[in-house]
Short mmCIF file of C-alpha atoms and ligand atoms in Angstrom, two decimals:
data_model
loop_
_atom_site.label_atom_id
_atom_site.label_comp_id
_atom_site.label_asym_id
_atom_site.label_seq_id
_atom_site.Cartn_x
_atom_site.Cartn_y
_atom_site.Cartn_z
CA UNK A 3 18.56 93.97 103.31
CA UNK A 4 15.13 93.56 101.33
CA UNK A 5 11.72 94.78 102.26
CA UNK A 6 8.80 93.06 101.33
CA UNK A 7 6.93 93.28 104.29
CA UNK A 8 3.43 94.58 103.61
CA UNK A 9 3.02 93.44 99.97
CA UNK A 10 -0.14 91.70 99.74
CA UNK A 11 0.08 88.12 101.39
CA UNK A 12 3.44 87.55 100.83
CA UNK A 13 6.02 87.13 104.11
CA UNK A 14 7.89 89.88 106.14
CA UNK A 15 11.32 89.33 104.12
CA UNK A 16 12.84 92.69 105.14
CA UNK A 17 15.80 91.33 107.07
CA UNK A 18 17.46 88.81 104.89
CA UNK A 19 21.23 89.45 103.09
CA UNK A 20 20.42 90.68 99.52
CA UNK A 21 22.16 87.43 98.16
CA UNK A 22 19.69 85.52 100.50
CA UNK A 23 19.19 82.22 97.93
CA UNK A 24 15.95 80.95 97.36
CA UNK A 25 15.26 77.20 96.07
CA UNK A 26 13.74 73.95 96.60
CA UNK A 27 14.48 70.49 97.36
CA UNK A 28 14.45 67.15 96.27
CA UNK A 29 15.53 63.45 96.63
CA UNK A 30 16.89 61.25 93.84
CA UNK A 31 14.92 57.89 95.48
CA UNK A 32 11.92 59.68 95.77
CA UNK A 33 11.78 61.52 92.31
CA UNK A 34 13.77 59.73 89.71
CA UNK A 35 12.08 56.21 88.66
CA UNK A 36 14.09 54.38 86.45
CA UNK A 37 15.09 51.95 89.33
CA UNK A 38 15.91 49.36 87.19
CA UNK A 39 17.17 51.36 84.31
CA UNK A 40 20.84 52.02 82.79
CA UNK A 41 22.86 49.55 84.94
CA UNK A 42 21.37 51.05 88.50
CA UNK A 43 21.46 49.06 91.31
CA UNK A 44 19.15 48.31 93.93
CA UNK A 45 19.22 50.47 97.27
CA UNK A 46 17.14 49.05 100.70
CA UNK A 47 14.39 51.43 99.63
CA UNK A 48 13.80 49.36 96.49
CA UNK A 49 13.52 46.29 98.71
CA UNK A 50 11.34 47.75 101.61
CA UNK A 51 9.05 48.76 98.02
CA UNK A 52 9.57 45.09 97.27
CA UNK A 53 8.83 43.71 100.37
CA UNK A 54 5.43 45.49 100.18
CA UNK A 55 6.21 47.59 103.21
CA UNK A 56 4.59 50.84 101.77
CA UNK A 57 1.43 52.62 102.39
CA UNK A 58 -0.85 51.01 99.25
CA UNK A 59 1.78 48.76 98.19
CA UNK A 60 3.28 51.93 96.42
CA UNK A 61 6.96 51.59 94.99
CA UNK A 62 8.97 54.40 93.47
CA UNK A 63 9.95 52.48 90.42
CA UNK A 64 8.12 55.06 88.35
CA UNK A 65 7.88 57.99 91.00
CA UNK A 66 8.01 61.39 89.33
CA UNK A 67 10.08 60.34 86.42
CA UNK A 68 12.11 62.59 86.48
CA UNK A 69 15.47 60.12 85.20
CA UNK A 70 13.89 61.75 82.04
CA UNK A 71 11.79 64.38 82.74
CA UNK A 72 14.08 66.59 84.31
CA UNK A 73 14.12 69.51 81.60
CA UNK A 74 10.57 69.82 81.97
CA UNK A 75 11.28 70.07 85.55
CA UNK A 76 13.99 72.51 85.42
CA UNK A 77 11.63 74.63 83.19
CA UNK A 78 10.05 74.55 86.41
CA UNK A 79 12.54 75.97 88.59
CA UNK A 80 13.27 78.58 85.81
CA UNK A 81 9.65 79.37 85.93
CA UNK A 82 9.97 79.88 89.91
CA UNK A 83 12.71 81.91 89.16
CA UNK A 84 14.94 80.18 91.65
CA UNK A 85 18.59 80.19 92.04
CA UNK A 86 19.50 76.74 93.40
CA UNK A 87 18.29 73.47 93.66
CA UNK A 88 19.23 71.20 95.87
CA UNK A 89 18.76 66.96 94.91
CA UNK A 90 20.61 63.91 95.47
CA UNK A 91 22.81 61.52 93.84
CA UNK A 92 21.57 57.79 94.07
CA UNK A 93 24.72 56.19 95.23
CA UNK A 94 23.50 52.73 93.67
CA UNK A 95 22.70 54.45 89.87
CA UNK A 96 26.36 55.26 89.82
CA UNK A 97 28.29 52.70 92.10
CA UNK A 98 25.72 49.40 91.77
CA UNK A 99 27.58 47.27 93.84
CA UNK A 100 28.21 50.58 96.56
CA UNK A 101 32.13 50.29 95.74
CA UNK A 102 34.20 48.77 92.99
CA UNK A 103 32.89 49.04 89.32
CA UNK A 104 31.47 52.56 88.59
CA UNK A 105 28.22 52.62 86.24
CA UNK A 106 29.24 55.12 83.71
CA UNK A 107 25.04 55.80 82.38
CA UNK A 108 24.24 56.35 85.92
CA UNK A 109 26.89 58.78 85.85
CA UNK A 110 26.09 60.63 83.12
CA UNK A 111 22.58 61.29 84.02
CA UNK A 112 23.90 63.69 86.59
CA UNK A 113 25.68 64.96 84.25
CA UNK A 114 23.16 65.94 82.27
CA UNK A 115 21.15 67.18 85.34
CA UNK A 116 23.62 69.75 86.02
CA UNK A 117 24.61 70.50 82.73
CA UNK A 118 21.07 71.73 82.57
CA UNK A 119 20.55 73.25 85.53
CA UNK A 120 23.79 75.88 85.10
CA UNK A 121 22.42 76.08 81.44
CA UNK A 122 19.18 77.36 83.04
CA UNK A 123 21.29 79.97 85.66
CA UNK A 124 20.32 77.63 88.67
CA UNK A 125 23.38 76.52 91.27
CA UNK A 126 23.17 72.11 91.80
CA UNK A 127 22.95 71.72 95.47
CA UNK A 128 24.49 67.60 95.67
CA UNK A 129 23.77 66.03 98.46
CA UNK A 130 25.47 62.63 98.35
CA UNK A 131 23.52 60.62 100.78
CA UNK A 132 19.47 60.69 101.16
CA UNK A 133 19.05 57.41 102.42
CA UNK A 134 19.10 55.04 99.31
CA UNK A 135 22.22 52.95 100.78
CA UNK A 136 23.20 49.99 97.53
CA UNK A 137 21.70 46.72 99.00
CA UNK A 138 24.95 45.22 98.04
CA UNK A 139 26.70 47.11 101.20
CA UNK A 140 23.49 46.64 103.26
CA UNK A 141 24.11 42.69 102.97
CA UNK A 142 27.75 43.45 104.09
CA UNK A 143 26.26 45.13 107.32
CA UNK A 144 25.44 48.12 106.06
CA UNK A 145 25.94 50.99 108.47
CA UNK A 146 26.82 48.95 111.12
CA UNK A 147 30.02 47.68 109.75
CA UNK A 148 32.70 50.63 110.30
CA UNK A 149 33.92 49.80 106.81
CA UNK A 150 31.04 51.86 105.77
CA UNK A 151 32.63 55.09 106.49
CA UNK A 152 35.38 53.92 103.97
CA UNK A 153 32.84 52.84 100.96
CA UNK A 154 31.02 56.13 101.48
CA UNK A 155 34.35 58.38 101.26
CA UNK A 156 35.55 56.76 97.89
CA UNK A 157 31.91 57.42 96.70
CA UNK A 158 32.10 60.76 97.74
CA UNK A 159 35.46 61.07 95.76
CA UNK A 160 34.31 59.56 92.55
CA UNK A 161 31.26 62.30 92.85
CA UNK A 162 33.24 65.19 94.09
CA UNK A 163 35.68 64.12 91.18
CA UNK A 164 33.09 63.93 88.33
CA UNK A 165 31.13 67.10 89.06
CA UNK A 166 33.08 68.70 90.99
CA UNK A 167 34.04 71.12 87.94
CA UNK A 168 30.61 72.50 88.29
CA UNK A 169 29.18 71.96 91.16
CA UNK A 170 30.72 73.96 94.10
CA UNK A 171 27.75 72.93 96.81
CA UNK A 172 28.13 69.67 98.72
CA UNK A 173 26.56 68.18 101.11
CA UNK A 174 27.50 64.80 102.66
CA UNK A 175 24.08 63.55 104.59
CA UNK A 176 20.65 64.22 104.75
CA UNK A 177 18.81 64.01 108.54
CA UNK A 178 21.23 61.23 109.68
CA UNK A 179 19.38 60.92 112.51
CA UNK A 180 15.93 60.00 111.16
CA UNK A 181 17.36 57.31 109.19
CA UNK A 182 19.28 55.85 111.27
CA UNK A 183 16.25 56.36 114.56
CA UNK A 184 14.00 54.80 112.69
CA UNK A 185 16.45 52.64 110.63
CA UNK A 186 17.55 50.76 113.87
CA UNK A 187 15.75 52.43 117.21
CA UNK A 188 12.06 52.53 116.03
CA UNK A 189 12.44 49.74 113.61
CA UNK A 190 10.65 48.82 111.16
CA UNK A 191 12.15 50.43 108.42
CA UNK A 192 14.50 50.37 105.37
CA UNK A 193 18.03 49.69 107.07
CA UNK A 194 16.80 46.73 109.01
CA UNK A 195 16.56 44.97 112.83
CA UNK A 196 16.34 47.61 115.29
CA UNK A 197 18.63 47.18 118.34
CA UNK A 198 20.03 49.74 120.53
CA UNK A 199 23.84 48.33 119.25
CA UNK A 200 23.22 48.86 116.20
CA UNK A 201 21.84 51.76 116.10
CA UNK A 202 24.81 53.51 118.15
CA UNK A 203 27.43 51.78 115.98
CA UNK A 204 25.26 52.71 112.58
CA UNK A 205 25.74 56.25 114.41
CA UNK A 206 29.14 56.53 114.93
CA UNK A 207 29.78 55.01 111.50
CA UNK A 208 27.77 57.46 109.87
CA UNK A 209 29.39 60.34 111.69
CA UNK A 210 33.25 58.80 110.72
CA UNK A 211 31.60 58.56 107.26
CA UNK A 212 30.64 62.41 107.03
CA UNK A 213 33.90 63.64 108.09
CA UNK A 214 35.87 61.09 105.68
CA UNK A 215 33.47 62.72 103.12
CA UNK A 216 34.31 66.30 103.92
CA UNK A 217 37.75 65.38 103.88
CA UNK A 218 37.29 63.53 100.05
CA UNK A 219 35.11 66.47 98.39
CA UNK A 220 37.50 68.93 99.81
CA UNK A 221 40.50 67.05 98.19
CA UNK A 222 38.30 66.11 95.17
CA UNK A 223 36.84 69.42 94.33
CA UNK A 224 39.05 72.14 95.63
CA UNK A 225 36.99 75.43 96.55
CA UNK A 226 33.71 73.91 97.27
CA UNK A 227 31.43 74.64 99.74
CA UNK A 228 30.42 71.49 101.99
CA UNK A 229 27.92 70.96 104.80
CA UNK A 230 25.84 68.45 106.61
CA UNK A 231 22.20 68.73 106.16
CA UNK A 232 20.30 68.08 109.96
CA UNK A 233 16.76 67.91 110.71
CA UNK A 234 16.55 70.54 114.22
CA UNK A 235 13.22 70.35 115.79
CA UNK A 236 12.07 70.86 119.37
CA UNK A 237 11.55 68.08 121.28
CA UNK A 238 9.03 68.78 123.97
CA UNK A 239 7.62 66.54 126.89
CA UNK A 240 3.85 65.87 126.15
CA UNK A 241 3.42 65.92 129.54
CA UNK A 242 5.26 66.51 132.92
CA UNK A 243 6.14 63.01 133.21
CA UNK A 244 7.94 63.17 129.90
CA UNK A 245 10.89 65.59 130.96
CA UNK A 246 13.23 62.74 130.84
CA UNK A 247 12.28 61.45 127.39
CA UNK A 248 12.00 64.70 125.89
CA UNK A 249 15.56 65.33 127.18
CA UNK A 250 16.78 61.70 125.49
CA UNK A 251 14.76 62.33 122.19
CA UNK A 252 16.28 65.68 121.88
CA UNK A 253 19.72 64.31 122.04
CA UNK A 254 19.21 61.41 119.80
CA UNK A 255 16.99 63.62 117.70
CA UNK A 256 18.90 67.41 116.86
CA UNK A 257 22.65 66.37 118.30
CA UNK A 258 24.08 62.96 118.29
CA UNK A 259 25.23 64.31 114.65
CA UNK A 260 25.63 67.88 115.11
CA UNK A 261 27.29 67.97 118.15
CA UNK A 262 30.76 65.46 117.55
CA UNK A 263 30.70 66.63 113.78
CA UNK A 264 30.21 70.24 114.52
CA UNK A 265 31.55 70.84 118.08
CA UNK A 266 33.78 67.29 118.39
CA UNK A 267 31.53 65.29 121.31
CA UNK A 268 28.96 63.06 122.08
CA UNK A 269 25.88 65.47 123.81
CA UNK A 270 26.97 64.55 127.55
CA UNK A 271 23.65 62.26 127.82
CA UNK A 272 24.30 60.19 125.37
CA UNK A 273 28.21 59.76 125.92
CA UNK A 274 28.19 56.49 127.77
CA UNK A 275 25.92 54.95 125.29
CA UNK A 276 28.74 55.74 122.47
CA UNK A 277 31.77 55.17 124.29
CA UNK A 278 32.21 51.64 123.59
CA UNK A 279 32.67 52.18 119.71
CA UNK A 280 34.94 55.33 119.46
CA UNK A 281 38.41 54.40 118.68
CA UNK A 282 41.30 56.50 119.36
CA UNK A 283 41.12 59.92 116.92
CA UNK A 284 38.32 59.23 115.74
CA UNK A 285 36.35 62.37 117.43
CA UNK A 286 38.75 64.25 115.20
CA UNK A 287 38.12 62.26 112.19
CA UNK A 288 34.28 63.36 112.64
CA UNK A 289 34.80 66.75 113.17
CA UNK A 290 36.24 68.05 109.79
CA UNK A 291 35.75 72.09 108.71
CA UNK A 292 32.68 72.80 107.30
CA UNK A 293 31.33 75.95 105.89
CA UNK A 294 27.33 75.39 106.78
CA UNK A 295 24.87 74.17 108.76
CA UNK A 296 21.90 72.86 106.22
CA UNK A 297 18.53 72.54 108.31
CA UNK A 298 15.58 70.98 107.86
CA UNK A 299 12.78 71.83 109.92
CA UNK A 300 8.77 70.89 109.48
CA UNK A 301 7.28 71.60 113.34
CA UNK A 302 7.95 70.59 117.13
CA UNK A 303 7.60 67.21 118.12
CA UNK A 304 5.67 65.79 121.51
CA UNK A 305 7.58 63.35 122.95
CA UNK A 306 6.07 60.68 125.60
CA UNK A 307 7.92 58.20 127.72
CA UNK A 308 7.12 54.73 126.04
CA UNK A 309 8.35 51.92 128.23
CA UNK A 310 7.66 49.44 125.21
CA UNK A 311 10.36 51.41 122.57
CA UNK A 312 13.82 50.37 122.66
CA UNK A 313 14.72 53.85 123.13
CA UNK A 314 12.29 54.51 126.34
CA UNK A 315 10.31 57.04 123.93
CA UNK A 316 7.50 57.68 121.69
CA UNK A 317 6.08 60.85 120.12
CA UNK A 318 3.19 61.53 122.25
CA UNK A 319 -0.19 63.72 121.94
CA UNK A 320 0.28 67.23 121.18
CA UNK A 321 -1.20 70.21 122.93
CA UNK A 322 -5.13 70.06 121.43
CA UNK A 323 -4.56 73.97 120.98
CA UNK A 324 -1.95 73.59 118.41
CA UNK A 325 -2.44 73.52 114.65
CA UNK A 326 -1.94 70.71 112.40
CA UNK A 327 -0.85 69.76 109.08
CA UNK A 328 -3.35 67.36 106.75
CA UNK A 329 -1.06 64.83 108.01
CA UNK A 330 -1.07 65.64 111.37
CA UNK A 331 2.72 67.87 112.02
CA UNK A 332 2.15 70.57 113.94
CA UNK A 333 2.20 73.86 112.88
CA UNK A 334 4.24 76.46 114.79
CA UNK A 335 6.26 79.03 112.99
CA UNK A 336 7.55 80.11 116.05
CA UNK A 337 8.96 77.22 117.14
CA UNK A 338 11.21 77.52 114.19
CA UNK A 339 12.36 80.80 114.56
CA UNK A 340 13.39 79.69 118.07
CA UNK A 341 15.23 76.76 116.41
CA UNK A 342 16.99 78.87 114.06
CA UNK A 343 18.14 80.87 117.16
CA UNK A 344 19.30 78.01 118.81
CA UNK A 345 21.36 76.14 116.25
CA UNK A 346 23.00 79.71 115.43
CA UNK A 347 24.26 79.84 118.67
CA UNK A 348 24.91 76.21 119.01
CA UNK A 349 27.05 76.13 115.91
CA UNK A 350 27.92 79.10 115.24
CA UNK A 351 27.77 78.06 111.41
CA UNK A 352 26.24 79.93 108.54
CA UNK A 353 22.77 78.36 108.12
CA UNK A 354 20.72 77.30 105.19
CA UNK A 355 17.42 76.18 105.40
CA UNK A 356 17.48 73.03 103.30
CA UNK A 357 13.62 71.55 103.69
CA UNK A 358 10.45 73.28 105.11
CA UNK A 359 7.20 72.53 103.93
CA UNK A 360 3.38 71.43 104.22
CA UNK A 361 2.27 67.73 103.48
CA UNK A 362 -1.45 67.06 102.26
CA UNK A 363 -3.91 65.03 100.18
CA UNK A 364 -4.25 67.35 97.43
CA UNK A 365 -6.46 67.20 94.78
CA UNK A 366 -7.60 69.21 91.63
CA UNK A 367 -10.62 71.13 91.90
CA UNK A 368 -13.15 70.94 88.95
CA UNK A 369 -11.30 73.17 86.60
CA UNK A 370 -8.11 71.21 87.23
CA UNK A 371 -6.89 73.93 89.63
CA UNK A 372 -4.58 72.70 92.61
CA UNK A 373 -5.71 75.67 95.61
CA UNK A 374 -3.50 74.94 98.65
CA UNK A 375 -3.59 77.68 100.56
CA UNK A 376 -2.81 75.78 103.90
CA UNK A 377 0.52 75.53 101.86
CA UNK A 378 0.60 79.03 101.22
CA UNK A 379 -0.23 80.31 104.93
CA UNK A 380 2.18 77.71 106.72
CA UNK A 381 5.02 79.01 104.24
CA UNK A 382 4.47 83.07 104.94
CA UNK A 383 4.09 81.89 108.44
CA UNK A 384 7.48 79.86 108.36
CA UNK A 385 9.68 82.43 106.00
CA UNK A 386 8.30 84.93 108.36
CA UNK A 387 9.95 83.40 111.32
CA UNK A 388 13.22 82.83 109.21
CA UNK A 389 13.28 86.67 109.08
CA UNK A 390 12.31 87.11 112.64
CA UNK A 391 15.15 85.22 113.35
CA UNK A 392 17.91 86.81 111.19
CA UNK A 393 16.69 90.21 112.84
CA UNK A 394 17.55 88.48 116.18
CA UNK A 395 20.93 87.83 114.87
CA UNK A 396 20.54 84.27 113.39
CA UNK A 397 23.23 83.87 110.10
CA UNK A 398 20.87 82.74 107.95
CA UNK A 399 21.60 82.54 104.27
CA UNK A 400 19.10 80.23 102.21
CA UNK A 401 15.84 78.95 102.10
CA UNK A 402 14.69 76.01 100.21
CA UNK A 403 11.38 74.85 100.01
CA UNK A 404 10.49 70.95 100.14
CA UNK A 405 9.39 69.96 97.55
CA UNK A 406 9.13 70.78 93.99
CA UNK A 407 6.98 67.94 92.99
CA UNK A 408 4.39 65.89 94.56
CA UNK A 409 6.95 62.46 94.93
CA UNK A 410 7.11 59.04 96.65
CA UNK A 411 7.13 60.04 100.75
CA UNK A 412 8.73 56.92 102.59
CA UNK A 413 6.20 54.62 103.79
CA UNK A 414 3.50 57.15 103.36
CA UNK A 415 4.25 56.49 99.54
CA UNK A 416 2.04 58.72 96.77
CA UNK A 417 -0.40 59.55 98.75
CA UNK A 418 1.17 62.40 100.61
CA UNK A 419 1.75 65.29 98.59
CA UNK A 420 4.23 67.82 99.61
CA UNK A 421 4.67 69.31 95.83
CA UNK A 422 4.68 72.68 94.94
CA UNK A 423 3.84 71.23 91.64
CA UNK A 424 1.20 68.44 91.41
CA UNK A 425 1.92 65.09 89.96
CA UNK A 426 -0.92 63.44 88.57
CA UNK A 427 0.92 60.07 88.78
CA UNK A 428 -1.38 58.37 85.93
CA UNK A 429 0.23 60.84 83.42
CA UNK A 430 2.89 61.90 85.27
CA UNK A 431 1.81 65.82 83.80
CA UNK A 432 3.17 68.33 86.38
CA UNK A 433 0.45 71.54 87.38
CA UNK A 434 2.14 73.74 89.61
CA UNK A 435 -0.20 74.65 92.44
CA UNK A 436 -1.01 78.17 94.05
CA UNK A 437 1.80 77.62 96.33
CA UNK A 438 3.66 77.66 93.19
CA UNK A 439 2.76 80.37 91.99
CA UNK A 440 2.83 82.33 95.23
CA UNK A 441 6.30 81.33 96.18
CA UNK A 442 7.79 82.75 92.67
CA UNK A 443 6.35 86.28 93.94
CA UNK A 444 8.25 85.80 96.96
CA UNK A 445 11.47 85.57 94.86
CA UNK A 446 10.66 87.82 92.53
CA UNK A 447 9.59 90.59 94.89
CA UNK A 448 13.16 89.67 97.52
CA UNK A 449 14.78 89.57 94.09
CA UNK A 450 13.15 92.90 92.72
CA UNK A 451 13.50 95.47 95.68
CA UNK A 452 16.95 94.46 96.12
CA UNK A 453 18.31 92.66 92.90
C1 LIG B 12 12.26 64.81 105.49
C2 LIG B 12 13.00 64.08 104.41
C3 LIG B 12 12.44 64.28 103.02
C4 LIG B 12 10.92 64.32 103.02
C5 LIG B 12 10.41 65.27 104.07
C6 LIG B 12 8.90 65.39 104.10
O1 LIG B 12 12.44 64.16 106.69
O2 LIG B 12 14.35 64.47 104.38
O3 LIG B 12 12.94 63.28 102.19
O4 LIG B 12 10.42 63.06 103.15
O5 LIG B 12 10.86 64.88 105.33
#
């Protein structure tokens, strides 16, 4: 146990494991650059950028640069003092064609990422999918064809394979369930037509995909450590009325991943919809041992009944009382620590907190300064929960903050800055902001009391 609670502005930490691990997050599409650099293929993000589908007609052919910045950014992470770091491996740098030929320079830039991070006493964190599916396997159906869950395992095995030497912390998806609700149900977005088939068969295929995954890292690299990595927020009805959606959103939402790949079924409202494209064993071939539960968690959503969506819901207005982010999330810390209950009890999985953070507009002041202390105060507010939590009983073991740098955010492109670190995307220089700053005290003092 640590104590930190009292020390000037910083969170109540007193209840978290002394080997509690502190980091950050990133993506590899929304980071890198270099999209059409060292044999790297194109993913459907590059063509949504293409297609001029992006707030400002941004694209993240450039991003943060970090294809060849990253030792100035792991000087970052040493300066933070963190001990992991969790990114992702763009599955078109190394496989450009999503299967067959591997790209040996794509390879060896991860190599070189991790070589440096373990040089710099900071644990890699892979995650092997954060949405940047080739475009090759996208014309081939993409996550609608069930061959999918076949192309993703032997990518996970040619990863697990190559780094598996030295890195020991896998995870197979990011928030399956945004990309593939707003992929196919919402529409509108990288994978595609929406359609309720295809969304339920891009579903299922993702969730045969995970556990063929689990099944290929833990034959590739023996001893590692392998989760899923779920955003878990509370879906609540906007109004009265909205019982009924809230209920559907939830289970599309937090479970139709968690649930068959943790606990081996279909939540019971959404069972019908999937029957029609499980095959015999394949509930089994889903749910495959894992060691975690990685959750990412921002802030409840409102849900409203919206007889115009495909899916008979909408995110509707939230309570006028509560707080919002710049961008309009709302704030409740204690909707997270309620979260964090609830998925410990659901799963009854060691957790990790793999994303939490605060998106803004922000902007130097006139000495160049970056003050975001809506950053800092929604961060105490959230870390504090965390700890509420583990003092209720919740197995929590790591908290990772999202993000390091300012990067390219979906559809909301540049302009929405969830950085620790601003990116002044003219020069691409990095200044870390006071949130920066004020989350290496956290560490250090969690680190220092009990080290
Ligand atoms: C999550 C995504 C991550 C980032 C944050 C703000 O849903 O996993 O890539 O965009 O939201």
């Amino acid at each position: 146990m640590v104590s930190g609670d009292g020390a000037a502005g910083l969170p109540p930490i007193a209840a978290l494991r002394r080997d509690f691990i502190w980091g950050v997050s990133t993506s590899a599409f929304q980071i890198e650059g270099a999209t059409h650099e060292d044999g790297r293929g194109l993913s459907i993000w590059d063509m949504r950028c293409q297609r001029g589908e992006i707030s400002n007609r941004d694209t993240a052919d450039i991003a943060c640069d970090h294809y060849h910045r990253y030792p100035e950014d792991i000087a970052l992470m040493q300066q933070l003092g963190l001990q992991a770091y969790r990114f992702s491996v763009a599955w078109p740098r190394v496989l450009p064609q999503g299967r067959g030929a591997a790209n040996e320079a794509g390879l060896a830039f991860y190599d070189r990422l991790i070589d440096a991070l373990l040089a710099a006493g900071i644990e890699p964190w892979l995650c092997l999918y954060h949405w940047d599916l080739p475009q090759a396997l996208e014309d081939l159906g993409g996550w609608t064809a069930r061959d999918c869950a076949g192309w993703f395992a032997d990518y996970a095995a040619l990863v697990a394979s190559r780094y598996g030497d030295r890195v020991k912390r896998f995870a197979t998806f990011n928030e399956p369930s945004i990309f593939t609700l707003f992929g196919y149900g919402f529409g509108g977005a990288a994978e595609g037509a929406a359609g309720m088939d295809k969304m339920h068969r891009a579903i299922h295929h993702v969730n045969l995909a995970h556990g063929a995954a689990v099944d290929a890292v833990r034959h590739h690299a023996p001893g590692s450590s392998i989760g899923a990595i779920h955003n878990y927020q509370a879906c609540l009805p906007s109004t009265p009325a909205d019982t009924q959606a809230a209920a559907i959103c939830d289970a599309y939402w937090n479970r139709v991943f968690p649930d068959p790949q943790c606990l081996g079924s279909y939540p019971p409202l959404l069972q019908a919809a999937m029957e029609p494209y499980i095959q015999p064993g394949d509930l089994e071939r889903i749910k495959r041992p894992v060691d975690w539960f990685g959750l990412n968690h921002y802030g409840p959503k409102y849900v409203g009944t919206d007889a115009n969506s495909l899916l008979g819901f909408g995110f509707g207005a939230n309570p006028p009382e509560l707080p919002l982010t710049p961008i309009g999330w709302p704030i409740d810390a204690n909707s997270f620590r309620d979260v964090l209950l609830t998925v410990a009890k659901t799963y009854a999985l060691p957790i990790y907190v793999l994303e939490n953070g605060l998106g803004g507009f922000d902007k130097p002041d006139e000495t160049g300064a970056i003050v975001d202390d809506n950053r800092i105060d929604y961060l105490r507010s959230y870390i504090g929960a965390l700890n509420a939590a583990v003092a209720a009983g919740a197995d929590i073991r790591g908290y990772f903050v999202w993000s390091l740098l300012d990067n390219f955010e979906w559809d909301s492109g540049l302009g929405v800055r969830f950085g620790l670190t601003y990116i002044d995307y003219p020069t691409l220089k990095r200044t870390p902001k006071s949130s920066f700053h004020w989350y290496k005290n956290v560490i250090e003092t969690a680190r220092k009391i009990r080290p």
